[in-house]
Tab-separated table of C-alpha atoms in Angstrom:
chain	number	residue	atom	x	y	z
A	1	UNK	CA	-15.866	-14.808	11.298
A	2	UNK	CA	-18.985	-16.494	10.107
A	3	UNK	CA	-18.686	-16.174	6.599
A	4	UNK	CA	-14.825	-18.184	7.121
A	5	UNK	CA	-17.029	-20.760	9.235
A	6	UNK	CA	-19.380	-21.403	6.733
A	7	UNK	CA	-17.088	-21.659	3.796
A	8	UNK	CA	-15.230	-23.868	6.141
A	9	UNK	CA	-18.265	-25.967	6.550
A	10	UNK	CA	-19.175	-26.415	3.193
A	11	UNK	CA	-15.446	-27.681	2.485
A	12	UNK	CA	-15.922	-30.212	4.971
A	13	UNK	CA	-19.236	-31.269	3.610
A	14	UNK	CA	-17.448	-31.592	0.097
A	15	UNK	CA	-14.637	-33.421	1.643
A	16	UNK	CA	-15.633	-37.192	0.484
A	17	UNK	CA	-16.993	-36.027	-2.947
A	18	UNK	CA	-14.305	-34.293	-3.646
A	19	UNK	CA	-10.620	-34.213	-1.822
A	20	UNK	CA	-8.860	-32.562	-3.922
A	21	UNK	CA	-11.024	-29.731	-3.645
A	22	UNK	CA	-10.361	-29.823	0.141
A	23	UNK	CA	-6.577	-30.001	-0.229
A	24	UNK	CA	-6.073	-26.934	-2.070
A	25	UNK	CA	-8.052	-25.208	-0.038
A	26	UNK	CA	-6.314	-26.129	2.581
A	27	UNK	CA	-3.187	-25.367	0.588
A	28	UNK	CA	-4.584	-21.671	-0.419
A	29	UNK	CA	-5.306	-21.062	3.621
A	30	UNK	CA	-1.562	-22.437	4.426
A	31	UNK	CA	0.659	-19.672	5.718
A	32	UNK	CA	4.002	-20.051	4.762
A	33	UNK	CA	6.940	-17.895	5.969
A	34	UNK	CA	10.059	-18.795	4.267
A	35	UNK	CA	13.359	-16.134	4.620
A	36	UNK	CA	16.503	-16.605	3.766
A	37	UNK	CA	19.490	-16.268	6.536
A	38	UNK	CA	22.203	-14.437	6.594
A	39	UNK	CA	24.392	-14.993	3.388
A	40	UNK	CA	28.641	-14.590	3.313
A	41	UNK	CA	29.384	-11.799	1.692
A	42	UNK	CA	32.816	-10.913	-0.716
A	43	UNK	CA	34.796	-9.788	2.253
A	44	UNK	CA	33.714	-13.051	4.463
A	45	UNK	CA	31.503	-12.135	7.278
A	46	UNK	CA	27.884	-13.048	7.150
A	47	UNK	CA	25.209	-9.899	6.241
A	48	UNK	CA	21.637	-9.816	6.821
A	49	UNK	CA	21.103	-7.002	4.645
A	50	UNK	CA	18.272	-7.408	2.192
A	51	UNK	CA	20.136	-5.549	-0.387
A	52	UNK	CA	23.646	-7.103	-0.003
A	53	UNK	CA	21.944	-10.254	0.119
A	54	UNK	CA	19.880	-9.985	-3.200
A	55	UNK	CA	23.512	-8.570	-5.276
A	56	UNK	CA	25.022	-11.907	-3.575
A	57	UNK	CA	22.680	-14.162	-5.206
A	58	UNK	CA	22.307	-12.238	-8.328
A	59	UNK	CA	25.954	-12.031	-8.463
A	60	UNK	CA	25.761	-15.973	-7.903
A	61	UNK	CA	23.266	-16.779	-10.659
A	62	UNK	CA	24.697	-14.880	-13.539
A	63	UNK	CA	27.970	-17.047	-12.739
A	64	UNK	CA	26.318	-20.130	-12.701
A	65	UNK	CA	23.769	-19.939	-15.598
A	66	UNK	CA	23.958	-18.603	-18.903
A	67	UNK	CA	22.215	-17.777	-21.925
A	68	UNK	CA	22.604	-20.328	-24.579
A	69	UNK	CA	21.001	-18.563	-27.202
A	70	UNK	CA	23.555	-15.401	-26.667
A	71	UNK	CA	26.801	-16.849	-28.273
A	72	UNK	CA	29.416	-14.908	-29.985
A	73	UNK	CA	31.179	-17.493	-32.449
A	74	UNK	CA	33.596	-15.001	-33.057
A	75	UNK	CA	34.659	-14.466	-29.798
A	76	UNK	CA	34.355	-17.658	-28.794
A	77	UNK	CA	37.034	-19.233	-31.080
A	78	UNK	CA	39.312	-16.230	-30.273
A	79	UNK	CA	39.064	-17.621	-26.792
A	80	UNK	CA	40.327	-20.783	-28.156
A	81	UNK	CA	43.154	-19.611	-30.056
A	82	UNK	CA	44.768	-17.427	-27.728
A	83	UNK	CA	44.657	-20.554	-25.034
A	84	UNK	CA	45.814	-22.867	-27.342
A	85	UNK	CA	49.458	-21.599	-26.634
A	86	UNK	CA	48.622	-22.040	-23.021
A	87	UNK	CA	48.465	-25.991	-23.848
A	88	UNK	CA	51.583	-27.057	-25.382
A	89	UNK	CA	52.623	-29.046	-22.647
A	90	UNK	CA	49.327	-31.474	-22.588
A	91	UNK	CA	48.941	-33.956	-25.015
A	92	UNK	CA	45.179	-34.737	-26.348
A	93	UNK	CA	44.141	-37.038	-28.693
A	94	UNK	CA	40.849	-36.334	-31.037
A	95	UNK	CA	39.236	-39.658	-29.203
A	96	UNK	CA	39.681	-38.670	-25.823
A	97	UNK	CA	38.304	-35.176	-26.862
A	98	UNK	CA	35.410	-35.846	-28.924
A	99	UNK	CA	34.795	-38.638	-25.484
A	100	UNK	CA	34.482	-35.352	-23.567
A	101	UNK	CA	32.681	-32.844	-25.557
A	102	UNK	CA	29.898	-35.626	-25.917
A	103	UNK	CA	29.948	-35.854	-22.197
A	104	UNK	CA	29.060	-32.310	-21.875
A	105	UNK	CA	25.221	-31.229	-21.275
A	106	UNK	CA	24.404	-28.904	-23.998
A	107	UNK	CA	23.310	-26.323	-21.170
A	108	UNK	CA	26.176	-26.377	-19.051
A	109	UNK	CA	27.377	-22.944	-17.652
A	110	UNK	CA	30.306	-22.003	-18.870
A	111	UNK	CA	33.527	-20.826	-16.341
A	112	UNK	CA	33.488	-16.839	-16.844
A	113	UNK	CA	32.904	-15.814	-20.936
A	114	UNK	CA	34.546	-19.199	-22.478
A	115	UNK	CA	32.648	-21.041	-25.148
A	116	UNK	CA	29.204	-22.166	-24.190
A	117	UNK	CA	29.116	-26.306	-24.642
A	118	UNK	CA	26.211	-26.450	-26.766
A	119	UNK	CA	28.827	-25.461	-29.372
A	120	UNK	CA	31.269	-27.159	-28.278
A	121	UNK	CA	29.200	-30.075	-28.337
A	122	UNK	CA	28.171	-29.166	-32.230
A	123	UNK	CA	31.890	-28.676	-32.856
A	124	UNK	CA	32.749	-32.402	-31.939
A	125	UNK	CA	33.978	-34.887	-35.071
């Protein structure tokens, strides 16, 4: 208990020399209990189970973020093909595309395995 006085007191004493010294101790000494609460699960009641609760968010992150660098071109334009049938009845011109594909942040996650936008981005006129 001394010894946490005394280093205590010589923080103090160092306080007008130096603050920011005395803030992160201050900030090193700070106890902070964060948790997260109960999470919905796939069926939809809430669990408080550290397990479920870790595959929820994991599940959640590898839908929302992706790896940019991890592309398959090949795939990628098969993806396009076989929806281009899916299309006929919409009518796009190359302005209002190449409007959108510049809109696009190059990192944006892409819905399920579809093409990432940094290439579709690349791929604009």
């Amino acid at each position: 208990m001394k010894k946490i006085n005394t280093e205590e007191d010589d923080v103090i004493a160092l306080i007008e020399e130096n603050p920011k010294f005395f803030y992160s101790y201050v900030k090193k000494k700070k106890k902070v209990r964060s948790s997260i609460g109960p999470l919905k699960a796939q069926e939809g009641g809430l669990t408080d189970d550290p397990l479920q609760k870790a595959e929820l968010l994991q599940s959640q992150y590898v839908q929302v973020f992706s790896d940019p660098t991890a592309v398959n071109v090949d795939e990628a334009i098969e993806n396009i093909e076989e929806r281009t049938e899916e299309l006929v009845d919409f009518v796009f011109t190359p302005t209002c595309i190449e409007e959108a594909l510049s809109e696009l942040h190059p990192y944006s996650a892409a819905p399920n395995e579809d093409v990432p936008a940094k290439i579709l981005r690349e791929c604009r006129g």
